[in-house]
């Protein structure tokens, strides 16, 4: 466990309440929130207001790379060992489309999955508190802050009727 | 690589008894003969010395060829024996030999499997008290023989099936000297013909028939393409005469109750009941006599077509038509006397046939006396011998190259009689029925291991020489006899030769002086190199007609029993009289007509089968007054509804692992007693009893009909002469065209083909100087005899898979003869068509692109290559092959097919394929490469004819041409240009490298449904 | 729980209930029946292994191959399982893109089925070749001899299509699993907690994770969709790109894809109908879902009906005697029984689903699904065997008699598949927790006050 991050953790049952809390925190300059939900939720996404994930570029590049290597592989290998079969050209494009296509899909998919890890890792969650109920039915909002602002944050959360607010400084 | 173990099995075959180093050593010291055709000695080398001095003749990796003579039947064809590292690996015909002129039948080629038979007897054996056999030493064996001969005081006899030869003379002389009798006997002795000839001309001998010169052939049950006479020579002649060329061809009519291979190659088949052929023969004789104004005309006046029609059931007008054609022919030839017509009327039939030939003026032209095949004693003599055994007049009998206890009907109790002989000696080197009943077995050397000769006919003196060390330590029967003679002394004191080789040499020295050859040594050396001495026999004067030659009173032929069906046992080209049925090649190479392997069967006409209510494979019980056999039904359109056919040659009780207890022996249904001097094979009536049992028929055919796919095209002579293509002929005959491309499609294909060519990075399969191999098959010459198939098995190490695998259609025959039926329904005459089908080496081979690992690809010289080591066995190539000529190693056939020492026969030039890989015809690529290397060494371009594929080499009718299709002067190109040429399955656009020349039939269109009015004339 | 049926797209009321109900399927101790099932499947796997060993020893000829029928039961079974493997990704990917709500409850199970079916199918191309130990020669791996595979061969397309499909569909399954595994992690203890902690890859459901996860899932679905359609097209080209009469047809790709989905959903029904009872999730996987599945079956079944008809029409219309003979013999030749089994089970039985009563009666649906599986196996048998049995040269025609080796491998394949599936559904959430939660509106303060 890495360095413990001090802050206030609020657990909400009601989505609208959680959203209000998030907006208020953001407005008061708490940019670095961590919101735990059991399932993706659009209201919360809007409340947090992060820009759309750049993951699509990974997918695109993976796909293009796959397509290129598909055709490259087949054409190069046929020319490297040129054998005549059935009176067909040594490097026949139509049959190679299949390989090109399959590799496009393969590389694209693997790139997307890899991207999840890469991109998520950019924001470390190490040392931030987490509670099992967040994977069940509650929304967790963790606000990293020093003891000096903790009271203010706690008040801000409690105003919106959380199930519970814990300070852990 | 996974193939390596097999490579080793292939090249390093070293069974007990014959190590390769011993081979090599032997050849190291062998000095005689020229480089390619040389003599050799079998002196065993006691001490093994490393191969330090290279023998001039024996370059490892380079085959050495010896000339010899075939001993598989009495015809005595010439052989070229190819040996590698001193083991015989292939038998081919001797081109210099007048009888077979370079080609060889299946049985002759399979002689190798007799040489290397896994059940060959390795040592002399004597019967012990327990009734079994003990191995003994040769000295002991000879001592025992000598003792018996010494004490037999004259009560000695010999049955010798080897035919005229120095050996037979020696045997006769010795037996004679002992005061005994020696009988020369072969199962199919053609006695009826000889008797007939005696009654016609007073000459108890056989003439020779010139098939090549004939322009009209009529056969009365004489299967001259299978077992009757010198089949290879006759087939060559038949192909010459009957094959289409320069707008003409001979016509062939077959008269008999069953369509055998000979009938299947006839233009007309008169399916008369057994025993009535004579009426047709006399009808022909009459017509010929009238046409040529022969004095016989008066005596034959009564035998009108109407009379014949009444007896035979063939329409009179059809008979008249044939008779007129025969009479009008310029070189007609009528033959009779095959087993298929060997009924009680056989002698009269042969006499009538003689009359037909006489009336037609064929004597001296197509029928010649003087150089006919030599023949031994007749069946009557054998019967007498057995009677004297029965009377206890024989104390010692020696059986050589004969198997009477199998080849004679059981009903004659020959076995029991034979047992009465005190001391029975056999020289068989495989335990056959007769050997099993003997007291002493002196295994003879195989013909390829011994010094010997034979004179099958005047003008032909064939020589045999040992081409390799004996596979099993046998001893030459000649040496055994001479040794025994020395031991006996007394009456045999005259036989002083130290060895049979010496005896043979002296006999040949005598022959040399008889022929006025000054230098006997040179005479011998030349004979050794050429395989014998061949001089045309002195032409005999035309024989004079003996009195009453034409006095014939043909009545009804009599048959034993009152069964519902006439019983027709017939010999097949593979098993002959049964001697062939212990060789896997002959067992698995299907019967050319029925396409059945490894089995006996009972032939029923479809109508009969329906009436008796049996289906193919149902086992029926066939009962005659003399016995009963059970075998599965094969429904066969080529046999009369009132006749039941069965093949001869199977049903051995001994004779090695492949023959013993396989199938049934049709002879069990025959009677033995007969006063006519021959065994009447077609002389019983049988009844059928259904059993509930079933046994799949192990046949290699799927569906015997072409379904209008134009696989084997045929056209009437008129169309061929008019230079029509098969397609034009079809249209002219008013038939719809086959599954072929329309003109517009063809244009499109041609355009596409050209476009493709340019894009092929290797051009049209290689640069212009690279050859492009192609083949052409003339279906008007091919008779379907299947010699090519056996040759392919021998050349390419093809595994035989056995009956169980054939049930699943897993036979490996790279080359197969497809046989389709045409007609035979609603009055149309039945017609058989044959075509050899091997890999077609297509330009656009569909098998190639589908192989994921490039195991199947195209070589620059246009071959469809198959890389065994690379093959992983997806089998997609076979699925995509429209000709289904790819064969797959489903199981470890390479381990089961060649029990030692059979593996010694394997061709070192060809890989033995492992389990799990695909294989197929390679156009004998090893022969192509060998020829190319030779040309390269001789620094000359490859000439047309340098490359001869195994099938082409073996083909007796020369129906196959092979060569470089880029060479405009090549024979194959000339053939391919023939308008009759077509490729199979044109619609698939695979562009095969094999062109077939359509079969041509010398039939008048009306009778054979070529005209729109099909069938009405019949 | 009857109240749930009112809003079928929302099987359960609250997130807590979802977590509870789904976790029960994992945390409840396995019954005796479960062990019987597992051991039964394991036994079949042993049968499979035994057969494979025998064939490695003696050769592939132990099976009933009878040339010209060079492919038979093994390839039939291969295509059968590949086909099964199509419903999963279809439901999880395509229906995801179409935002059809009913997929959520069933997609996890079908996706697992897909992965295991493809794993089963992938065995056969290896087991059917004559030299199994050299199958890797089909892979383009660098080697000293500079030998490469032949990419013109449809079998190479297969290698790439199948392996890609296996990779992508299993990736898709695992990605979907991660948040659910986190939920499991938070509700178990002991070694299981360690296990699921490892499997859930540190998932916490933080906004920074969801943000990329949801996009990735979307793109995976977008990529998987054309893949599903391509894989069975490629498999169909194994046949269509040959010149064998009965294989050489342009209709094959769509015809095979429809057939694949049809058979896949057939298998889904066969599996889910009993499973929802065993796992007591009837309130999540409801008639509503089966009704939709049935409609999909009806659609694809009808496409098959059309394809069968069209095959015969084209064979007749082509005027090619080869095609005509092949199709004539399909219906009236020695394999007529297989031909009619396929037509009746697929074309006709599926038409029963026009009736709502049959669609919603699970018993009848189950029976129908069995017929679908049977029919689709025979469809492949007919296409593979009866086409090869009679192609161009009648002399070379043959007839197949499968042997014990064929049947053992077929039975073994079901064991192999079943073993994986039974293991899966008892240890992993068979219903997608987070996706169902996503569809259930989270409580709001107002409604909460109203409730008080």
XYZ file of N, CA and C in Angstrom, chain C residues 177-307:
393
model
N -16.221 -9.283 -17.587
C -16.271 -9.922 -16.272
C -15.657 -9.056 -15.170
N -14.662 -8.233 -15.535
C -13.845 -7.606 -14.490
C -14.677 -6.893 -13.402
N -15.578 -5.946 -13.751
C -16.313 -5.269 -12.674
C -17.106 -6.251 -11.828
N -17.694 -7.288 -12.469
C -18.480 -8.264 -11.705
C -17.584 -9.029 -10.749
N -16.388 -9.374 -11.226
C -15.478 -10.102 -10.338
C -15.127 -9.241 -9.143
N -15.031 -7.914 -9.365
C -14.774 -7.015 -8.232
C -15.919 -7.120 -7.236
N -17.147 -7.165 -7.763
C -18.304 -7.287 -6.877
C -18.227 -8.589 -6.096
N -17.839 -9.666 -6.771
C -17.709 -10.947 -6.072
C -16.643 -10.808 -4.994
N -15.528 -10.227 -5.383
C -14.417 -10.040 -4.442
C -14.903 -9.397 -3.159
N -15.753 -8.396 -3.299
C -16.176 -7.633 -2.122
C -17.164 -8.412 -1.263
N -17.578 -9.608 -1.727
C -18.614 -10.316 -0.967
C -18.201 -11.717 -0.568
N -16.946 -12.089 -0.823
C -16.493 -13.408 -0.375
C -15.314 -13.232 0.560
N -14.913 -14.364 1.145
C -13.806 -14.265 2.112
C -12.849 -15.424 1.894
N -11.760 -15.412 2.594
C -10.814 -16.523 2.549
C -10.085 -16.602 1.219
N -9.738 -17.820 0.839
C -8.929 -17.987 -0.391
C -9.685 -17.461 -1.588
N -11.020 -17.605 -1.531
C -11.799 -17.109 -2.667
C -11.550 -15.620 -2.843
N -11.473 -14.891 -1.721
C -11.265 -13.444 -1.831
C -9.942 -13.186 -2.556
N -8.914 -13.964 -2.155
C -7.619 -13.792 -2.833
C -7.780 -14.019 -4.331
N -8.464 -15.124 -4.648
C -8.621 -15.469 -6.063
C -9.275 -14.332 -6.831
N -10.454 -13.925 -6.341
C -11.208 -12.917 -7.104
C -10.511 -11.568 -7.066
N -9.734 -11.310 -5.979
C -8.958 -10.069 -5.969
C -7.991 -10.058 -7.144
N -7.346 -11.206 -7.306
C -6.387 -11.289 -8.418
C -7.118 -11.133 -9.741
N -8.239 -11.867 -9.876
C -8.951 -11.863 -11.162
C -9.524 -10.488 -11.488
N -9.906 -9.720 -10.455
C -10.588 -8.449 -10.748
C -9.593 -7.327 -11.015
N -8.293 -7.675 -11.029
C -7.276 -6.740 -11.528
C -7.353 -5.376 -10.863
N -7.704 -5.327 -9.569
C -7.704 -4.051 -8.856
C -8.814 -3.120 -9.281
N -9.889 -3.688 -9.739
C -11.015 -2.852 -10.161
C -11.729 -2.260 -8.957
N -11.995 -0.966 -9.023
C -12.733 -0.346 -7.906
C -13.993 0.344 -8.377
N -14.160 0.466 -9.680
C -15.334 1.180 -10.172
C -15.177 2.677 -10.050
N -13.927 3.140 -9.957
C -13.693 4.580 -9.886
C -14.015 5.223 -11.227
N -14.415 6.473 -11.217
C -14.796 7.164 -12.461
C -13.674 7.099 -13.479
N -12.413 7.162 -13.001
C -11.290 7.172 -13.945
C -11.174 5.819 -14.649
N -11.725 4.749 -14.025
C -11.697 3.449 -14.695
C -12.874 3.330 -15.656
N -14.049 3.681 -15.163
C -15.251 3.547 -16.010
C -15.089 4.335 -17.307
N -14.425 5.507 -17.163
C -14.337 6.414 -18.304
C -13.742 5.696 -19.512
N -12.635 4.941 -19.332
C -11.981 4.251 -20.458
C -12.639 2.906 -20.725
N -13.088 2.290 -19.625
C -13.682 0.961 -19.769
C -14.865 1.006 -20.716
N -15.753 1.938 -20.485
C -16.988 1.965 -21.292
C -16.651 2.175 -22.757
N -15.690 3.046 -23.054
C -15.327 3.256 -24.468
C -14.754 1.961 -25.053
N -13.804 1.370 -24.315
C -13.170 0.147 -24.825
C -14.236 -0.895 -25.134
N -15.177 -1.043 -24.214
C -16.215 -2.057 -24.416
C -16.991 -1.771 -25.693
N -17.266 -0.491 -25.907
C -18.008 -0.104 -27.110
C -17.230 -0.497 -28.355
N -15.918 -0.178 -28.369
C -15.129 -0.462 -29.583
C -14.961 -1.964 -29.777
N -14.802 -2.674 -28.668
C -14.704 -4.134 -28.798
C -15.954 -4.666 -29.483
N -17.103 -4.167 -29.008
C -18.352 -4.615 -29.625
C -18.352 -4.267 -31.094
N -17.883 -3.071 -31.409
C -17.890 -2.634 -32.803
C -16.981 -3.503 -33.648
N -15.866 -3.957 -33.074
C -14.948 -4.797 -33.843
C -15.461 -6.235 -33.918
N -16.060 -6.690 -32.820
C -16.509 -8.087 -32.782
C -17.639 -8.318 -33.773
N -18.444 -7.276 -34.002
C -19.615 -7.466 -34.864
C -19.239 -7.949 -36.270
N -18.379 -7.230 -37.005
C -18.004 -7.771 -38.323
C -17.262 -9.094 -38.204
N -16.560 -9.277 -37.082
C -15.810 -10.528 -36.914
C -16.768 -11.721 -36.906
N -17.850 -11.595 -36.125
C -18.812 -12.706 -36.061
C -19.244 -13.075 -37.473
N -19.615 -12.028 -38.222
C -20.137 -12.300 -39.560
C -19.039 -12.900 -40.432
N -17.791 -12.494 -40.197
C -16.716 -12.972 -41.091
C -16.357 -14.415 -40.794
N -16.306 -14.781 -39.507
C -15.735 -16.093 -39.179
C -16.477 -17.207 -39.898
N -17.788 -17.232 -39.789
C -18.464 -18.349 -40.420
C -18.482 -18.207 -41.935
N -18.367 -16.965 -42.411
C -18.197 -16.821 -43.865
C -16.916 -17.506 -44.292
N -15.851 -17.265 -43.540
C -14.565 -17.884 -43.896
C -14.694 -19.400 -43.836
N -15.305 -19.889 -42.758
C -15.493 -21.344 -42.673
C -16.272 -21.834 -43.894
N -17.267 -21.071 -44.296
C -18.066 -21.521 -45.441
C -17.210 -21.534 -46.699
N -16.216 -20.650 -46.769
C -15.379 -20.604 -47.970
C -14.445 -21.812 -48.049
N -14.186 -22.465 -46.913
C -13.487 -23.756 -47.001
C -14.159 -24.615 -48.043
N -15.473 -24.519 -48.071
C -16.229 -25.345 -49.002
C -16.472 -24.590 -50.307
N -16.939 -23.352 -50.176
C -17.408 -22.638 -51.363
C -16.292 -22.382 -52.359
N -15.058 -22.243 -51.872
C -13.985 -21.915 -52.821
C -13.399 -23.168 -53.460
N -13.955 -24.347 -53.129
C -13.526 -25.557 -53.842
C -14.402 -25.740 -55.077
N -14.095 -26.796 -55.852
C -14.926 -27.017 -57.047
C -15.806 -28.250 -56.873
N -16.017 -28.658 -55.631
C -16.844 -29.835 -55.396
C -18.312 -29.476 -55.604
N -19.013 -30.197 -56.467
C -20.439 -29.907 -56.630
C -21.149 -30.035 -55.284
N -21.948 -29.022 -54.944
C -22.613 -29.023 -53.647
C -21.870 -28.145 -52.641
N -20.627 -27.832 -52.932
C -19.864 -26.905 -52.087
C -19.706 -25.562 -52.792
N -19.577 -25.647 -54.104
C -19.152 -24.491 -54.886
C -20.325 -23.534 -55.081
N -20.722 -22.811 -54.013
C -21.893 -21.948 -54.121
C -21.660 -20.576 -53.533
N -22.107 -19.522 -54.246
C -21.917 -18.155 -53.730
C -22.824 -17.896 -52.536
N -23.877 -18.703 -52.385
C -24.826 -18.458 -51.298
C -24.225 -18.848 -49.950
N -23.072 -19.517 -49.983
C -22.616 -20.191 -48.768
C -22.402 -19.253 -47.588
N -21.736 -18.095 -47.816
C -21.390 -17.256 -46.653
C -22.631 -16.847 -45.854
N -23.575 -16.139 -46.468
C -24.757 -15.760 -45.672
C -25.498 -16.975 -45.136
N -25.546 -18.014 -45.935
C -26.256 -19.231 -45.557
C -25.606 -19.826 -44.306
N -24.289 -19.857 -44.277
C -23.609 -20.417 -43.107
C -23.783 -19.520 -41.891
N -23.694 -18.196 -42.092
C -23.808 -17.293 -40.952
C -25.188 -17.443 -40.317
N -26.212 -17.428 -41.155
C -27.561 -17.605 -40.615
C -27.645 -18.924 -39.854
N -27.109 -19.973 -40.488
C -27.156 -21.279 -39.843
C -26.419 -21.260 -38.518
N -25.291 -20.561 -38.501
C -24.486 -20.517 -37.276
C -25.288 -19.876 -36.147
N -25.879 -18.713 -36.442
C -26.642 -18.020 -35.392
C -27.815 -18.887 -34.953
N -28.443 -19.509 -35.950
C -29.575 -20.385 -35.646
C -29.144 -21.481 -34.678
N -28.054 -22.144 -35.020
C -27.622 -23.253 -34.156
C -27.158 -22.707 -32.813
N -26.485 -21.537 -32.845
C -26.002 -20.968 -31.588
C -27.146 -20.698 -30.625
N -28.174 -20.067 -31.134
C -29.290 -19.760 -30.244
C -29.978 -21.037 -29.811
N -29.996 -22.009 -30.715
C -30.535 -23.305 -30.312
C -29.807 -23.810 -29.075
N -28.485 -23.711 -29.108
C -27.699 -24.203 -27.970
C -27.946 -23.333 -26.744
N -28.075 -21.998 -26.962
C -28.359 -21.117 -25.822
C -29.631 -21.589 -25.126
N -30.659 -21.857 -25.904
C -31.924 -22.313 -25.303
C -31.692 -23.615 -24.553
N -30.994 -24.547 -25.204
C -30.765 -25.841 -24.555
C -30.072 -25.656 -23.217
N -29.152 -24.695 -23.143
C -28.394 -24.507 -21.905
C -29.175 -23.687 -20.893
N -29.796 -22.578 -21.333
C -30.355 -21.623 -20.372
C -31.638 -22.123 -19.719
N -32.443 -22.866 -20.463
C -33.732 -23.274 -19.894
C -33.539 -24.083 -18.622
N -32.669 -25.102 -18.660
C -32.424 -25.771 -17.380
C -31.629 -24.906 -16.396
N -30.693 -24.126 -16.928
C -29.756 -23.418 -16.054
C -30.481 -22.412 -15.152
N -31.421 -21.685 -15.702
C -32.083 -20.644 -14.893
C -32.807 -21.273 -13.719
N -33.274 -22.512 -13.908
C -33.916 -23.206 -12.787
C -32.859 -23.583 -11.754
N -31.798 -24.235 -12.246
C -30.750 -24.718 -11.342
C -30.195 -23.556 -10.520
N -29.968 -22.427 -11.153
C -29.340 -21.297 -10.470
C -30.374 -20.365 -9.842
N -31.635 -20.712 -9.980
C -32.721 -19.900 -9.395
C -32.623 -18.445 -9.817
N -32.483 -18.201 -11.099
C -32.465 -16.814 -11.575
C -33.646 -16.581 -12.511
N -34.746 -17.360 -12.272
C -35.910 -17.214 -13.159
C -36.377 -15.770 -13.236
N -36.173 -15.040 -12.139
C -36.709 -13.668 -12.126
C -35.830 -12.720 -12.933
N -34.609 -13.194 -13.286
C -33.752 -12.335 -14.126
C -33.827 -12.767 -15.581
N -33.782 -14.081 -15.800
C -33.906 -14.604 -17.168
C -35.332 -15.093 -17.316
N -36.157 -14.262 -17.952
C -37.602 -14.517 -17.903
C -38.128 -14.937 -19.270
N -39.408 -15.274 -19.292
C -40.075 -15.600 -20.562
C -39.780 -14.535 -21.603
N -39.722 -13.313 -21.130
C -39.471 -12.200 -22.052
C -38.201 -12.457 -22.855
N -37.164 -12.911 -22.172
C -35.902 -13.177 -22.890
C -36.056 -14.330 -23.853
N -36.678 -15.397 -23.383
C -36.829 -16.567 -24.261
C -37.689 -16.219 -25.457
N -38.676 -15.373 -25.217
C -39.521 -14.966 -26.338
C -38.665 -14.280 -27.401
N -37.785 -13.411 -26.951
C -36.931 -12.716 -27.920
C -35.976 -13.674 -28.607
N -35.379 -14.558 -27.809
C -34.474 -15.554 -28.408
C -35.229 -16.355 -29.464
N -36.461 -16.749 -29.127
C -37.244 -17.546 -30.073
C -37.454 -16.773 -31.362
N -37.737 -15.489 -31.234
C -37.978 -14.697 -32.442
C -36.725 -14.679 -33.309
N -35.563 -14.555 -32.656
C -34.309 -14.574 -33.407
C -34.139 -15.927 -34.101
N -34.470 -17.000 -33.355
C -34.413 -18.340 -33.945
C -35.319 -18.416 -35.160
N -36.524 -17.921 -34.995
C -37.491 -17.968 -36.087
C -36.931 -17.245 -37.306
N -36.348 -16.081 -37.063
C -35.796 -15.306 -38.188
C -34.722 -16.105 -38.908
N -33.705 -16.555 -38.138
C -32.595 -17.262 -38.802
C -33.087 -18.575 -39.394
N -33.979 -19.245 -38.702
C -34.527 -20.492 -39.239
C -35.184 -20.257 -40.585
N -35.889 -19.152 -40.689
C -36.564 -18.871 -41.963
C -35.543 -18.548 -43.042
N -34.465 -17.867 -42.661
C -33.408 -17.605 -43.654
C -32.866 -18.938 -44.162
N -32.674 -19.888 -43.239
C -32.194 -21.211 -43.657
C -33.178 -21.844 -44.627
N -34.448 -21.773 -44.276
C -35.491 -22.330 -45.128
C -35.301 -21.795 -46.551
N -35.129 -20.492 -46.643
C -34.933 -19.876 -47.953
C -33.653 -20.416 -48.600
N -32.580 -20.505 -47.802
C -31.285 -20.923 -48.370
C -31.382 -22.335 -48.929
